[in-house]
Short mmCIF file of the C-alpha atoms (twelve columns), coordinates in Angstrom:
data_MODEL
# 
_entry.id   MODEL 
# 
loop_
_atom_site.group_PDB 
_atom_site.id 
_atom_site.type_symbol 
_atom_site.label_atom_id 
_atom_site.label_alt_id 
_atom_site.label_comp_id 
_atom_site.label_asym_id 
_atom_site.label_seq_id 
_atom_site.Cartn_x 
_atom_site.Cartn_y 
_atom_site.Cartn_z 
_atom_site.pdbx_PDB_model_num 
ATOM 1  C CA . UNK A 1  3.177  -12.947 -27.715 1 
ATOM 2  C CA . UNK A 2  5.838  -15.952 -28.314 1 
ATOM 3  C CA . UNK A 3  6.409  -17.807 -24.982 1 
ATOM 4  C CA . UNK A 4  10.138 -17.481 -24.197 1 
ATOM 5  C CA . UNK A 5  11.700 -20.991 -23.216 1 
ATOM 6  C CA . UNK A 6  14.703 -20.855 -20.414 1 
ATOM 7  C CA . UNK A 7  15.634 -24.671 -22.040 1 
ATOM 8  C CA . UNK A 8  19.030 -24.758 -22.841 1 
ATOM 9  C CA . UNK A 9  19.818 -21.013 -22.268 1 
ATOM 10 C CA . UNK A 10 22.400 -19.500 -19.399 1 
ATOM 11 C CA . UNK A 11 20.347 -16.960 -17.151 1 
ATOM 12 C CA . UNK A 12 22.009 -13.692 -19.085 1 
ATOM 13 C CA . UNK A 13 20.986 -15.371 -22.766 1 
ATOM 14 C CA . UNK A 14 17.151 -15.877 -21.122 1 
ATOM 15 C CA . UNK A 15 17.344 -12.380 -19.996 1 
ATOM 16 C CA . UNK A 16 18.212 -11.010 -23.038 1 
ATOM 17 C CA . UNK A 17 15.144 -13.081 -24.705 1 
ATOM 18 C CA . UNK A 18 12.827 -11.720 -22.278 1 
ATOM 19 C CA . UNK A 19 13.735 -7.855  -22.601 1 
ATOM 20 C CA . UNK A 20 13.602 -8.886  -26.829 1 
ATOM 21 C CA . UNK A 21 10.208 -9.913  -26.237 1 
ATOM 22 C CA . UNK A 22 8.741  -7.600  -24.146 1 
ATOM 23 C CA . UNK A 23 10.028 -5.047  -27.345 1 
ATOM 24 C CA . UNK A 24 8.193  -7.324  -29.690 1 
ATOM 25 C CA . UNK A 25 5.156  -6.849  -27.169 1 
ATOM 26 C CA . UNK A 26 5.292  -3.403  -27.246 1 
ATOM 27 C CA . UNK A 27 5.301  -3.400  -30.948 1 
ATOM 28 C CA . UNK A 28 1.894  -5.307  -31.100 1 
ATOM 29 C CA . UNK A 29 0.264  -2.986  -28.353 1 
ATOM 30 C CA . UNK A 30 0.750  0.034   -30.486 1 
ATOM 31 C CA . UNK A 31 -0.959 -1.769  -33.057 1 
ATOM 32 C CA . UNK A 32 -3.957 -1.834  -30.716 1 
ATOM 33 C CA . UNK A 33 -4.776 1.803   -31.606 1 
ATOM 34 C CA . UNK A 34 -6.692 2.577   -33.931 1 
ATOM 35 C CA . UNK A 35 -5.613 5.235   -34.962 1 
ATOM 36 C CA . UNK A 36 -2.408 4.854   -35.256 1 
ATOM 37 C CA . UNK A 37 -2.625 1.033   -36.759 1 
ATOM 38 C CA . UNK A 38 -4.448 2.823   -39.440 1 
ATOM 39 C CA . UNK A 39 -1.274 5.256   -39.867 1 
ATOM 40 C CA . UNK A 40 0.873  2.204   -39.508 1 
ATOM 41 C CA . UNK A 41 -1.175 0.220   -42.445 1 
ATOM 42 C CA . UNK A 42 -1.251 3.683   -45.162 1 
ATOM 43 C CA . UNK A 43 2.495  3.972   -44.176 1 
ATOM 44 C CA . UNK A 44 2.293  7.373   -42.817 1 
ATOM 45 C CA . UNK A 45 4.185  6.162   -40.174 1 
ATOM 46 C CA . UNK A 46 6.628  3.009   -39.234 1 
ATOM 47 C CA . UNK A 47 7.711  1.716   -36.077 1 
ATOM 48 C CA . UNK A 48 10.843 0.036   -35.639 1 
ATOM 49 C CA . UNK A 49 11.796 -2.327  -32.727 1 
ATOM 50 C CA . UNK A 50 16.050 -2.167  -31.055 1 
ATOM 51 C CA . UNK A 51 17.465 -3.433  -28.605 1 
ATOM 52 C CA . UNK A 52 20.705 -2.233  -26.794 1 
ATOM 53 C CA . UNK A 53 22.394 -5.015  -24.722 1 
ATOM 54 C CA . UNK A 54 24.736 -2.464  -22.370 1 
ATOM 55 C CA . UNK A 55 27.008 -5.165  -21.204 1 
ATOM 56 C CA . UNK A 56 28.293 -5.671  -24.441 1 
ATOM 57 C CA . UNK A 57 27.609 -2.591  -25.869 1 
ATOM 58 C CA . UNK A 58 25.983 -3.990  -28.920 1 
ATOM 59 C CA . UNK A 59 22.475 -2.453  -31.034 1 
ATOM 60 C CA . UNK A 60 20.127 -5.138  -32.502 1 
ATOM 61 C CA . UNK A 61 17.224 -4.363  -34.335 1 
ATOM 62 C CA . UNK A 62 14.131 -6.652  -34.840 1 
ATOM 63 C CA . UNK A 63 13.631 -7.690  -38.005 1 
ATOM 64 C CA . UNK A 64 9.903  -8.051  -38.929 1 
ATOM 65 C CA . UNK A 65 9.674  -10.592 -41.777 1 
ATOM 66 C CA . UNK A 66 11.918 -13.381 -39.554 1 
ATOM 67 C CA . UNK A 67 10.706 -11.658 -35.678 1 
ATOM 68 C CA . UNK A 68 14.440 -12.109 -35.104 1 
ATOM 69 C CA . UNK A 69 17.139 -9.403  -34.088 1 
ATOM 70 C CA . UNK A 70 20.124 -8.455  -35.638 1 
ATOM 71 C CA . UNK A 71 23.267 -6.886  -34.426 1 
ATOM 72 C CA . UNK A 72 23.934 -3.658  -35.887 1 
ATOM 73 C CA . UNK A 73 27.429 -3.236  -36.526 1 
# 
């Protein structure tokens, strides 16, 4: 997993980076069984990684190819 860097972030921004990552961390621990990375790599089944900032009230969803999120919306 990506080391998260407080450097030039306020405290809610670095929060928000660390609950993002631990999502992305979850992601790759799934992929850790084998049976279901084997699902995962026929495409019998797809996982998907969101995050819902409540403050704001705002859905972002990772997107794989660039490991960044995106608000929905």
């Amino acid at each position: 997993a990506e080391k998260v860097s407080r450097a030039g972030l306020t405290f809610a921004q670095y929060l928000e980076r660390m609950e993002q990552a631990s999502i992305v961390n979850s992601l790759d621990n799934l992929m850790t069984f084998p049976r279901l990375r084997k699902l995962i790599e026929r495409g019998a089944v797809a996982t998907h990684g969101a995050y819902f900032g409540v403050a704001m009230g705002e859905l972002s969803v990772l997107d794989k190819e660039t490991g960044a999120f995106r608000k929905v919306g």
